[in-house]
CSV table of C-alpha atoms in Angstrom, one decimal:
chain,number,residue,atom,x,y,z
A,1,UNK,CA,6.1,16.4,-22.7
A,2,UNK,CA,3.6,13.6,-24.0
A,3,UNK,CA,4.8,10.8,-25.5
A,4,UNK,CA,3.2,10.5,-29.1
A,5,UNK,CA,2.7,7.2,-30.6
A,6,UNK,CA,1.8,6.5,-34.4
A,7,UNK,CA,-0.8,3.9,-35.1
A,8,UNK,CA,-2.4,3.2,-38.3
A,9,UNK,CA,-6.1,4.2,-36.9
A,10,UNK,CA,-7.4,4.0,-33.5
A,11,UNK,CA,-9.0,0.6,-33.7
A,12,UNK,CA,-5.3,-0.9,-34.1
A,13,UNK,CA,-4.1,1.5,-31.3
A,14,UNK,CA,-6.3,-0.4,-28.5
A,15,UNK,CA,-5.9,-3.8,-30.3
A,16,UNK,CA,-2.3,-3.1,-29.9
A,17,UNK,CA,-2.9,-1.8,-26.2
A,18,UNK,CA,-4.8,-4.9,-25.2
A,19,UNK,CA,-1.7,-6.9,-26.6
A,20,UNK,CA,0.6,-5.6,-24.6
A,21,UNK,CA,-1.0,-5.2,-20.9
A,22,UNK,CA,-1.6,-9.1,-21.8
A,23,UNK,CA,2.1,-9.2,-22.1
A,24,UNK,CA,3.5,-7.7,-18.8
A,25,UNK,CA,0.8,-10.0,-17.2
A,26,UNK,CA,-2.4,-8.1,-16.7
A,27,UNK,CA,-4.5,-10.1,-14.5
A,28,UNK,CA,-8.5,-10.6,-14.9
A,29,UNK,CA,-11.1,-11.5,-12.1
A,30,UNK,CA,-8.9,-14.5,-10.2
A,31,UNK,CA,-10.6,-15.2,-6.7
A,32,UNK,CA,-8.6,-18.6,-5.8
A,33,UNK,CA,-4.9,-17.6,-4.3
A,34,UNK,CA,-2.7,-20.0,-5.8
A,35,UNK,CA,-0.9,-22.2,-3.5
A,36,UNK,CA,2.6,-21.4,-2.5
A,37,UNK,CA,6.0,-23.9,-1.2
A,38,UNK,CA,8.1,-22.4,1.2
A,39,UNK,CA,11.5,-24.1,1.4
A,40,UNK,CA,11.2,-27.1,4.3
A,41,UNK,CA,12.9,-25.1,6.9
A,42,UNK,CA,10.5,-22.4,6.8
A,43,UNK,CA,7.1,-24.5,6.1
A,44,UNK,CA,6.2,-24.8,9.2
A,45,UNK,CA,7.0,-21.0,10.3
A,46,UNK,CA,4.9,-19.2,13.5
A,47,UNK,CA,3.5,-16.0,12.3
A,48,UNK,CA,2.1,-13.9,14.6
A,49,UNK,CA,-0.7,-11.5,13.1
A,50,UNK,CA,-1.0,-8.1,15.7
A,51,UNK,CA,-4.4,-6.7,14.9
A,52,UNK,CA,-5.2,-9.5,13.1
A,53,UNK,CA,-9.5,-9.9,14.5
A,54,UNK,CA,-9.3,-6.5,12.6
A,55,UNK,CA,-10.3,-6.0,8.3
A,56,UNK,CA,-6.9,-5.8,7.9
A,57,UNK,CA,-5.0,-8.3,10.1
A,58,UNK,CA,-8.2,-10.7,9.5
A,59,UNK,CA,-7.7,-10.5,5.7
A,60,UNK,CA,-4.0,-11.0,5.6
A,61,UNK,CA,-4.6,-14.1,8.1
A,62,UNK,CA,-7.2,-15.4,5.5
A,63,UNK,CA,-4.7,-14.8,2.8
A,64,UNK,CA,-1.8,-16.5,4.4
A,65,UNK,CA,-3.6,-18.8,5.5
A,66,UNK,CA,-4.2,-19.8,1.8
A,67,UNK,CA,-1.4,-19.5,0.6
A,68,UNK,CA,0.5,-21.9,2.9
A,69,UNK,CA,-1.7,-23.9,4.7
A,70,UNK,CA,1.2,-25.6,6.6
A,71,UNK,CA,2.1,-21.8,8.4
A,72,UNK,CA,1.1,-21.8,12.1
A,73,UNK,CA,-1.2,-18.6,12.4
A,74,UNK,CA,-1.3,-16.6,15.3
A,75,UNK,CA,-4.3,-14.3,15.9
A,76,UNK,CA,-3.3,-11.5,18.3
A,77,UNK,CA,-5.8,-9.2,19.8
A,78,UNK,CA,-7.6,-7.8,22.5
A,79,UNK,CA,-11.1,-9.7,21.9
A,80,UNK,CA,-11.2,-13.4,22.9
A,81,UNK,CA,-14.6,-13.8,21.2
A,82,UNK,CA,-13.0,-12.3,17.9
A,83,UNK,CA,-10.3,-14.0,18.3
A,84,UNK,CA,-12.1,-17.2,18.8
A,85,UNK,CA,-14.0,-16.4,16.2
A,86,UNK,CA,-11.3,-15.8,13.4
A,87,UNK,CA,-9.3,-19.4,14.6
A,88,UNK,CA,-12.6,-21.2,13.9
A,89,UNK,CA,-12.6,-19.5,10.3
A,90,UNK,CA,-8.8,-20.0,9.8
A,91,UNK,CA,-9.0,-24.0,10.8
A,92,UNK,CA,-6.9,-26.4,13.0
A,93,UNK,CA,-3.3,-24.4,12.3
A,94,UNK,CA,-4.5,-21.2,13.8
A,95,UNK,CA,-4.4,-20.0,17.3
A,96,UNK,CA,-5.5,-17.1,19.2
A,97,UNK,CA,-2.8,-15.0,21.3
A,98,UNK,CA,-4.5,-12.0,23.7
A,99,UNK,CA,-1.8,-9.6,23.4
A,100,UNK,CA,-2.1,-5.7,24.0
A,101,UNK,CA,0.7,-4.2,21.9
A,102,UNK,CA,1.2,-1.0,24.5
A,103,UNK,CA,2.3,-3.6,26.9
A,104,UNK,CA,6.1,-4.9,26.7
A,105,UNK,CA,5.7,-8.0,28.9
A,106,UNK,CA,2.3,-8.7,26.9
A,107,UNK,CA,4.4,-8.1,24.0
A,108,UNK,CA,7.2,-10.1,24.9
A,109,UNK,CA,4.8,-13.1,25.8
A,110,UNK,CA,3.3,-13.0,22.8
A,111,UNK,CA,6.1,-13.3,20.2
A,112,UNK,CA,7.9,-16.3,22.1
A,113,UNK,CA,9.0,-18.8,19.4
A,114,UNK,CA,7.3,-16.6,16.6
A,115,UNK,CA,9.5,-16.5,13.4
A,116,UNK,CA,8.0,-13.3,12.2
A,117,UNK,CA,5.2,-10.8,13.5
A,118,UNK,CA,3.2,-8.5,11.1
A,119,UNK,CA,2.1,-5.3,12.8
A,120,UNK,CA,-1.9,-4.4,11.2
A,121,UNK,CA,-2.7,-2.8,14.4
A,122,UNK,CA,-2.9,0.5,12.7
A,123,UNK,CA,-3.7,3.6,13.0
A,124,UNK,CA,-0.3,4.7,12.9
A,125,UNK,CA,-0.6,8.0,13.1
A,126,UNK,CA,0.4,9.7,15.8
A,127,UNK,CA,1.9,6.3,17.5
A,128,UNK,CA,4.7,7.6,19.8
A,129,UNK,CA,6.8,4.6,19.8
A,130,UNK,CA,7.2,1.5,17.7
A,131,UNK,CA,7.0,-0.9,20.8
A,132,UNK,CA,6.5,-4.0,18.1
A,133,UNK,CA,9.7,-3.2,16.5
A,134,UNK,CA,11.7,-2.9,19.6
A,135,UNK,CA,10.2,-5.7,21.0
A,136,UNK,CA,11.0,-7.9,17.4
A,137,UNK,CA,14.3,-7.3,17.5
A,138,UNK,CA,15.0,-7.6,21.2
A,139,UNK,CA,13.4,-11.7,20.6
A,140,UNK,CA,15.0,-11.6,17.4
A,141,UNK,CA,11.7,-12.7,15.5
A,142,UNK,CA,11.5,-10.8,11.5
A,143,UNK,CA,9.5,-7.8,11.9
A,144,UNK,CA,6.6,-6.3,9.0
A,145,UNK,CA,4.0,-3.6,9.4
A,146,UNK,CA,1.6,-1.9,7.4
A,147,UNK,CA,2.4,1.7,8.4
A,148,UNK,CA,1.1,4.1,6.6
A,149,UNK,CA,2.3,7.2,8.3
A,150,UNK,CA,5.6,9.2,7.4
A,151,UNK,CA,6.9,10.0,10.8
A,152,UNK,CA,6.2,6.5,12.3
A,153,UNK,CA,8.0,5.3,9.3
A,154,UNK,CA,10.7,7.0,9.9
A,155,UNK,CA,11.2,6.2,13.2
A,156,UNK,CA,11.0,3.0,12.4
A,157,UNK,CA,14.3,3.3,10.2
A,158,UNK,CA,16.2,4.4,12.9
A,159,UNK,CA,16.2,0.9,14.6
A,160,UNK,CA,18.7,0.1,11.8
A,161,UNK,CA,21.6,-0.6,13.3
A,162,UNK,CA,19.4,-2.2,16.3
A,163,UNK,CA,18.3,-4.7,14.1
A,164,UNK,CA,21.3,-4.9,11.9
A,165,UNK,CA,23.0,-6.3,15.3
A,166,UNK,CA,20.3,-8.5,16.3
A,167,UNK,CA,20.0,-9.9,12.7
A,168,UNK,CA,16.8,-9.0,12.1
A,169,UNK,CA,15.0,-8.2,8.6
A,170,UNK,CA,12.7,-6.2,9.3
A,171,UNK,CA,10.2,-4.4,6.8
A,172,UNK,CA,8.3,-1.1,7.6
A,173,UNK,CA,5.2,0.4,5.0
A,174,UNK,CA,4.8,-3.1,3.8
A,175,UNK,CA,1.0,-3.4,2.8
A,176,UNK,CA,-0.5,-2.2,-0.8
A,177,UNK,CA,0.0,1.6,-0.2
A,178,UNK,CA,2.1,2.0,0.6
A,179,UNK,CA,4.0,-1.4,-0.2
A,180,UNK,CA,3.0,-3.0,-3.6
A,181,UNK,CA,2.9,0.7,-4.5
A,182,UNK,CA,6.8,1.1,-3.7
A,183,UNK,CA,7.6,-1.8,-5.5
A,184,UNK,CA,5.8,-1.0,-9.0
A,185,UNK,CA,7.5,2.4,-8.7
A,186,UNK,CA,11.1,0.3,-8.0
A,187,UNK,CA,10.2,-1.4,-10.9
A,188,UNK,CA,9.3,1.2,-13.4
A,189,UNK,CA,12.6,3.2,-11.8
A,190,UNK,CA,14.5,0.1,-13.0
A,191,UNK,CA,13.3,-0.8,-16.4
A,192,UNK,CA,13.3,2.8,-17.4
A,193,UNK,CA,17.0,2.8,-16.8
A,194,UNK,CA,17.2,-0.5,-18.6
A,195,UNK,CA,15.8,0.9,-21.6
A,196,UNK,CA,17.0,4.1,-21.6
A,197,UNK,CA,20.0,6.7,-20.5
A,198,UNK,CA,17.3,9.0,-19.9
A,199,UNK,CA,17.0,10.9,-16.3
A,200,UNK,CA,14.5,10.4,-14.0
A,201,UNK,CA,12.0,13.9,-13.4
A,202,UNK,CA,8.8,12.8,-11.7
A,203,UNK,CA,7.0,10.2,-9.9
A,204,UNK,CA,3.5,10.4,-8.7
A,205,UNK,CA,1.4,8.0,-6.9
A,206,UNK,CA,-2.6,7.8,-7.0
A,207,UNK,CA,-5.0,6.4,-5.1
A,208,UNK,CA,-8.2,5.7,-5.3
A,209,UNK,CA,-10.9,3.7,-2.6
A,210,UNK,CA,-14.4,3.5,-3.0
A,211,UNK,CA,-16.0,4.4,0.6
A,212,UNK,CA,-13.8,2.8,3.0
A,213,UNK,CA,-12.6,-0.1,0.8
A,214,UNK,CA,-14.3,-2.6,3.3
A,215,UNK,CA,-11.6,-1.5,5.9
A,216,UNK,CA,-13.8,-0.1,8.1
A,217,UNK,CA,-12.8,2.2,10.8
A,218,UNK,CA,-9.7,2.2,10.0
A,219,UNK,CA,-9.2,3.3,7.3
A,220,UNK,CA,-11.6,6.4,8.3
A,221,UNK,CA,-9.5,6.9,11.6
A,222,UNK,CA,-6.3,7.2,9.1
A,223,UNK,CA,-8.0,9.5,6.8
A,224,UNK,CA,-9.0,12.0,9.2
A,225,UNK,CA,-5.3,11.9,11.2
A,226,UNK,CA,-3.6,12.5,7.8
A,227,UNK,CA,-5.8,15.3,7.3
A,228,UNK,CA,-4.3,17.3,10.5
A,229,UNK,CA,-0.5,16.7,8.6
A,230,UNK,CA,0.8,19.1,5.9
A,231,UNK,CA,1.5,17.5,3.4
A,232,UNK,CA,5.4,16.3,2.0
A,233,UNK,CA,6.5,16.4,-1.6
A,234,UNK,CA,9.8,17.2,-3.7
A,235,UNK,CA,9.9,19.5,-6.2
A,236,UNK,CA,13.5,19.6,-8.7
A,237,UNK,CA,15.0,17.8,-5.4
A,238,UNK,CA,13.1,20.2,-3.0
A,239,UNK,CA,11.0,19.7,-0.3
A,240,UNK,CA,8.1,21.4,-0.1
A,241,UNK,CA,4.6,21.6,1.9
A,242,UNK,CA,1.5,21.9,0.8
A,243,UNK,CA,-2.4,21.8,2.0
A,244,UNK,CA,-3.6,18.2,3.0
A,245,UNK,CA,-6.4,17.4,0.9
A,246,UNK,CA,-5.8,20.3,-1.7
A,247,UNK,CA,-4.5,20.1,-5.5
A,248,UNK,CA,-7.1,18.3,-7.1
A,249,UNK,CA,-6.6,16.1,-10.2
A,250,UNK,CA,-9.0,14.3,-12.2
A,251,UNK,CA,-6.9,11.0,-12.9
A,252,UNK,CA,-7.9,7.6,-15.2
A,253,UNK,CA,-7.5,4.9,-13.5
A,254,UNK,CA,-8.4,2.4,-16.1
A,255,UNK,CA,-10.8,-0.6,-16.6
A,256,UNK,CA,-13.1,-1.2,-13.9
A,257,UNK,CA,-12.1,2.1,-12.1
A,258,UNK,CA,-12.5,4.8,-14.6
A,259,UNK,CA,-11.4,8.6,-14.1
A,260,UNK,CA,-11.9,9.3,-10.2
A,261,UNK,CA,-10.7,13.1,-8.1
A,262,UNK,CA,-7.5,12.7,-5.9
A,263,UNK,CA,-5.8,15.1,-3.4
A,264,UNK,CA,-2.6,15.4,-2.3
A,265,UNK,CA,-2.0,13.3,1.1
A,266,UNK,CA,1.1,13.1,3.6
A,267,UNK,CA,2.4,9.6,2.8
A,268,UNK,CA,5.2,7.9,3.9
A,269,UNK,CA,6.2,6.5,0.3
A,270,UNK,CA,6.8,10.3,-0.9
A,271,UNK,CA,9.6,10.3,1.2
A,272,UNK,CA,11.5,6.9,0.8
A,273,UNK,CA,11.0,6.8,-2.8
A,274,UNK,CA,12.5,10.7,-3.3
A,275,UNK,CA,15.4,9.7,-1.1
A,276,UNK,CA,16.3,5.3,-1.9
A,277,UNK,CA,15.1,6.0,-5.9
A,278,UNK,CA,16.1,9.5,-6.6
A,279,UNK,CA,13.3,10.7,-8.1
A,280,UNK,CA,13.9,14.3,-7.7
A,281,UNK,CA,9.9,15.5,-8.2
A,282,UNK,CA,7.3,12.8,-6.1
A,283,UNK,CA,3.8,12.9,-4.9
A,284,UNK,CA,0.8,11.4,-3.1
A,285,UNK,CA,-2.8,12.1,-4.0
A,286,UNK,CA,-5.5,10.0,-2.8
A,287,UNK,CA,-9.3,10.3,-3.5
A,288,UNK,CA,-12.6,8.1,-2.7
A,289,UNK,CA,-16.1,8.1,-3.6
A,290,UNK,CA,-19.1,9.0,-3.7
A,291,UNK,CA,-17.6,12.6,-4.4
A,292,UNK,CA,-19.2,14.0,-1.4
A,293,UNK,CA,-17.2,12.1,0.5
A,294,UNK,CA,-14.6,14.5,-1.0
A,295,UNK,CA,-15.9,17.4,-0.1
A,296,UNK,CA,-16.5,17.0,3.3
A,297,UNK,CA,-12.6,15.8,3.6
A,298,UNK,CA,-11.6,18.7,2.1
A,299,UNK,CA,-13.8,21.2,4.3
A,300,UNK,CA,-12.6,19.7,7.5
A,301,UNK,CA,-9.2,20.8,6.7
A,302,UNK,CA,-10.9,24.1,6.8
A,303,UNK,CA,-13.5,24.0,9.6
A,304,UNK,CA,-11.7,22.1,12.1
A,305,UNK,CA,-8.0,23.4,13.8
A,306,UNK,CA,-5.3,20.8,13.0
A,307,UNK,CA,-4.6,20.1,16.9
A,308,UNK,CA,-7.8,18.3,16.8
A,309,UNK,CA,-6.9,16.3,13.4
A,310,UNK,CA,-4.6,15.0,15.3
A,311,UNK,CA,-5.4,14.6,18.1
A,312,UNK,CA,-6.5,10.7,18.4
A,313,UNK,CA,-9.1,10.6,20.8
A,314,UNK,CA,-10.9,13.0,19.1
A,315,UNK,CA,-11.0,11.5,15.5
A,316,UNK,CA,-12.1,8.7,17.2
A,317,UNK,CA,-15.1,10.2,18.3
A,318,UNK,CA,-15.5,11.6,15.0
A,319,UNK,CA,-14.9,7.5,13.8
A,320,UNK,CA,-17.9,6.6,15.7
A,321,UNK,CA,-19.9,9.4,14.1
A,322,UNK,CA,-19.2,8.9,10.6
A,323,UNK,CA,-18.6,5.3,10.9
A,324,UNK,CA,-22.5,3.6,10.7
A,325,UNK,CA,-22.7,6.2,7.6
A,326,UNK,CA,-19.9,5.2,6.0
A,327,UNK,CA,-20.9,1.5,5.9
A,328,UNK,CA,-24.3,2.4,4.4
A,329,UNK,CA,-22.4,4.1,1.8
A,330,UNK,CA,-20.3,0.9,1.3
A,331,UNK,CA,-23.1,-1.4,0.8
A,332,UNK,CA,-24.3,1.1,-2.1
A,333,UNK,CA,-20.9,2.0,-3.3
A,334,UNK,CA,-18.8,-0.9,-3.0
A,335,UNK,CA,-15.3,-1.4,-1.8
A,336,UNK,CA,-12.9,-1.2,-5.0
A,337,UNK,CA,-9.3,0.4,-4.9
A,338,UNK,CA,-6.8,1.3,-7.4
A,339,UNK,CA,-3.5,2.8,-7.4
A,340,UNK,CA,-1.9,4.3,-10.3
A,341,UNK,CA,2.0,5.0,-10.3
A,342,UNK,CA,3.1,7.6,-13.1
A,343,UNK,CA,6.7,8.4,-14.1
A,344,UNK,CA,8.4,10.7,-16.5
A,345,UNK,CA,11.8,10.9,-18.1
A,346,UNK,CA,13.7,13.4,-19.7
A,347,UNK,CA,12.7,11.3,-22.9
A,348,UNK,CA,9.1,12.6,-22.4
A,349,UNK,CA,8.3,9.2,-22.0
A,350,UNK,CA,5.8,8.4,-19.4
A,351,UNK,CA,5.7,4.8,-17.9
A,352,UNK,CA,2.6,3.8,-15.5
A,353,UNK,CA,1.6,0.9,-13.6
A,354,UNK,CA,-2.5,0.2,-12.2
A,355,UNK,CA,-3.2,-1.9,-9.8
A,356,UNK,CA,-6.9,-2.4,-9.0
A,357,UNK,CA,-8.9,-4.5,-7.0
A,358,UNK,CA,-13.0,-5.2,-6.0
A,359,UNK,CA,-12.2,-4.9,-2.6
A,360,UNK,CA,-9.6,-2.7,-0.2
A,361,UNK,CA,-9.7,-5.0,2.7
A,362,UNK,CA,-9.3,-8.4,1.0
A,363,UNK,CA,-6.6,-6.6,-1.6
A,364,UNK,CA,-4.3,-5.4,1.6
A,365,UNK,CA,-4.6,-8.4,3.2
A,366,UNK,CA,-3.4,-10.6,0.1
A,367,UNK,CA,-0.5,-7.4,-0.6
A,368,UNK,CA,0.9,-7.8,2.9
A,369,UNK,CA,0.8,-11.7,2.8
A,370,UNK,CA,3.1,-11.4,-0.3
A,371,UNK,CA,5.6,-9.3,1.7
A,372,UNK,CA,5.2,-11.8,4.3
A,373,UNK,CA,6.2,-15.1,2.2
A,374,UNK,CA,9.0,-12.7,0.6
A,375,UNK,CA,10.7,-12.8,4.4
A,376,UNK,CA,10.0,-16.3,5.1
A,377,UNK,CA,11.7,-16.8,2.0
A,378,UNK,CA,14.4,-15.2,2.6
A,379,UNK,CA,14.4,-12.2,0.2
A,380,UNK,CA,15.1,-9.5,2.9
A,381,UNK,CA,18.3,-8.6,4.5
A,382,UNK,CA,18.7,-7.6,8.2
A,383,UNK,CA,18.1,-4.3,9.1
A,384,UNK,CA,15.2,-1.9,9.1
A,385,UNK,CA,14.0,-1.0,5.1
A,386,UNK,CA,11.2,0.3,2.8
A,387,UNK,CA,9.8,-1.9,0.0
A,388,UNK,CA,11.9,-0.6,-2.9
A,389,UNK,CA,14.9,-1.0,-1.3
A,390,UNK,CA,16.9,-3.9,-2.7
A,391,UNK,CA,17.7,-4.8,1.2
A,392,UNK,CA,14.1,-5.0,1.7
A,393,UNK,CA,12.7,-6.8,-1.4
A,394,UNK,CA,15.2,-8.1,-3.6
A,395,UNK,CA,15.3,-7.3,-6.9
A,396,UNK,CA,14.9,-10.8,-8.1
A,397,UNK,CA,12.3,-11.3,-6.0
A,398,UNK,CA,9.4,-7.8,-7.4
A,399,UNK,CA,8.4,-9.8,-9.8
A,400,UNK,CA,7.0,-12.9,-7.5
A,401,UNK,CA,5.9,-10.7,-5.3
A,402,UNK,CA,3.9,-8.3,-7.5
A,403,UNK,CA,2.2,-11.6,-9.2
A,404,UNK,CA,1.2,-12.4,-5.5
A,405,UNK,CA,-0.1,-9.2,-4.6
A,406,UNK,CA,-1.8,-9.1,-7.9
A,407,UNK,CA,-4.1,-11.8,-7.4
A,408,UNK,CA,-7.6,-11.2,-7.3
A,409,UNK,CA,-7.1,-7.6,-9.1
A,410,UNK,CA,-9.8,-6.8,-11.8
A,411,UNK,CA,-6.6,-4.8,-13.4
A,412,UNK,CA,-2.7,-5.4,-13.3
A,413,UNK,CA,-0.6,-3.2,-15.8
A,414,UNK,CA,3.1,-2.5,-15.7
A,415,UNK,CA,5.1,-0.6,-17.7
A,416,UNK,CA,3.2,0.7,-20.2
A,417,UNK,CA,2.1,4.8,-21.6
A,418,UNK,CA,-0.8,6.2,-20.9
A,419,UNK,CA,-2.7,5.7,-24.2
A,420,UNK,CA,-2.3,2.0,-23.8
A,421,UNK,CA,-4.1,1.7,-20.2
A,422,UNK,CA,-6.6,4.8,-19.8
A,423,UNK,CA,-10.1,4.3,-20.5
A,424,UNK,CA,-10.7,7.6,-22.8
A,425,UNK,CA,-6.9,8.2,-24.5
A,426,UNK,CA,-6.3,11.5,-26.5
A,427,UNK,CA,-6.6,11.0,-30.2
A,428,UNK,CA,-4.2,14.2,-31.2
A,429,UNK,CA,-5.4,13.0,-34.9
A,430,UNK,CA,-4.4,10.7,-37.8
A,431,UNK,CA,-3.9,7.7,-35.4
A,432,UNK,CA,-1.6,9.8,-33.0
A,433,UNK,CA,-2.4,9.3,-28.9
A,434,UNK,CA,-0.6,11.1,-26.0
């Protein structure tokens, strides 16, 4: 059911709208990340970055790099000329570490005297083992990755008690999505129970990235794996699978976004948030542009057998194929994302947070530097966890961490209905949206 809400005329209605996004801290253009203090102990902390002379480990090097200059940065890779490349960029606190993460003793070499490592190396589909993990806890160093893939995930939770024992916090699906996602959906989980005795029916998460987001290959080698995977949701408390790339929905994603297709999508954050929040209806959809991107997603869930979906080496080769396309398209397109987290109560109130950005790459990289200062910190409890759990992220600590995440977004809204943050609301008549 929509929520109605009675405004003189429509003019007041987005004056009103404006008013309170500004209120729940809605952030504008910001392209300087504000400096952060860790506590003395930690100031000085070894971070080892795996996969960081790729978009996404580079970024979150850059970002953490920022936002405490006084962190020692350590670039792990294959590529000594990439690597050399990215300590030259980073400055005097940096160091490259050649480190092959299929490779214990490499592995083992690698995080001596590290505090915490942060797994990019993606893609994380179809990974067999989580040798980072193992190898985290066995040197007791913090652990956080940026999976993105539901079984990996999920294997990565059953080094709980593994961790628990070696007393180390450890985060898994820590990035943007999933990650900053998780934690607006905690957080709009938590103040609609605040507010209201309500239940909770349904939560549904949206994506959206323009081309590849600036992420490069990686992000195309994730796409097509998750495209061999049916896909996950709940229903009323049941699980149920669908098509990948099927049921699709025209959804406003706000200012500087605007009303983009998604498709359902085989995400990791389905799951966790279903089972830690208890959201008894929850989805993924993702979608990018230009909208023949789209089309040919959806037809090769059609014209080519799952086995070779996911089958690694082969959407590699398709990587290379598509890849020198794809970043033409990019230069044209641009790079934005946004992600838009919906949830309904029995109330018929709907609460919604957007999170948008210019740019995918730089936006993941500052997202999972957040989750990394929020271990340093101390805000995560030994043990393997998702984003939203309380062990994982405290609950004191969303907040900082969301503002973190959030800067450099074009759009930050939490909390709010629909009519107050889409770019074309329904006008029912006589000042009434829904």
């Amino acid at each position: 059911m929509a929520r109605f809400c009675l405004q003189l005329n429509a003019g007041i209605a987005r004056n009103l709208a404006t008013a309170f996004a500004t209120d729940t801290g809605e952030r504008k253009n910001s392209r300087k990340i504000e400096r952060v203090e860790l506590p003395e102990k930690v100031r000085n902390s070894r971070v080892l970055i795996l996969g960081g002379t790729g978009r996404v480990g580079g970024s979150t090097a850059l970002a953490l790099s920022k936002f405490c200059p006084d962190l020692r940065i350590i670039v792990g890779g294959r590529n000594r000329d990439k690597g050399a490349a990215m300590v030259t960029k980073l400055g005097d606190s940096t160091e490259f570490s050649e480190v092959d993460i299929n490779d214990s003793k490499s592995l083992q070499q690698a995080l001596k005297d590290v505090d915490l490592v942060v797994h990019t190396a993606g893609p994380f589909q179809q990974a067999e083992k989580c040798t980072v993990l193992e190898a985290a806890i066995q040197n007791q160093t913090a652990y956080l990755d940026v999976c993105d893939d539901t079984s990996y995930a999920s294997r990565a939770k059953s080094y709980m008690n593994q961790a628990l024992n070696a007393n180390v916090p450890a985060i898994t699906t820590g990035g943007i999505y999933p990650g900053v996602s998780n934690v607006m959906a905690a957080e709009l989980v938590r103040a609609a129970k605040s507010e209201s005795k309500a239940e909770l029916e349904r939560l549904r998460f949206y994506y959206y990235t323009a081309g590849s987001g600036g992420a490069g290959p990686t992000i195309l080698s994730t796409s097509f794996l998750l495209l061999g995977e049916e896909v996950v949701a709940y229903n009323k408390g049941e699980k149920i699978k669908l098509k990948p790339y099927s049921g699709m929905l025209n959804i406003d994603f706000g200012q500087g976004i605007g009303k983009q297709d998604v498709f359902l999508l085989n995400l990791p954050e389905v799951r966790s948030i279903h089972e830690v929040l208890g959201v008894p209806t929850v989805s993924a959809r993702f979608g990018t542009a230009p909208f023949f991107w789209n089309w040919g997603m959806a037809a090769m869930t059609y014209l080519l057998p799952a086995e070779t979906l996911r089958d690694r080496s082969k959407v590699q080769q398709l990587v290379q194929l598509f890849d020198p396309l794809v970043r033409a398209v990019d230069e044209i397109i641009g790079e934005k994302v946004s992600m838009r987290v919906d949830l309904d109560c029995s109330d018929g109130r709907t609460r919604i947070g957007i999170f948008s950005h210019k740019s995918l790459s730089e936006s993941v990289g500052i997202s999972t530097a957040a989750f990394a200062l929020a271990i340093l910190e101390g805000s995560t409890q030994p043990g393997v966890w998702f984003p939203e759990e309380p062990e994982g992220i405290a609950i004191e600590a969303r907040e900082t961490l969301l503002s973190r995440a959030a800067q450099g977004t074009i759009n930050f809204i939490m909390n709010k209905a629909p009519w107050m943050v889409e770019t074309d609301p329904k006008e029912i008549g006589f000042g009434i949206y829904s």
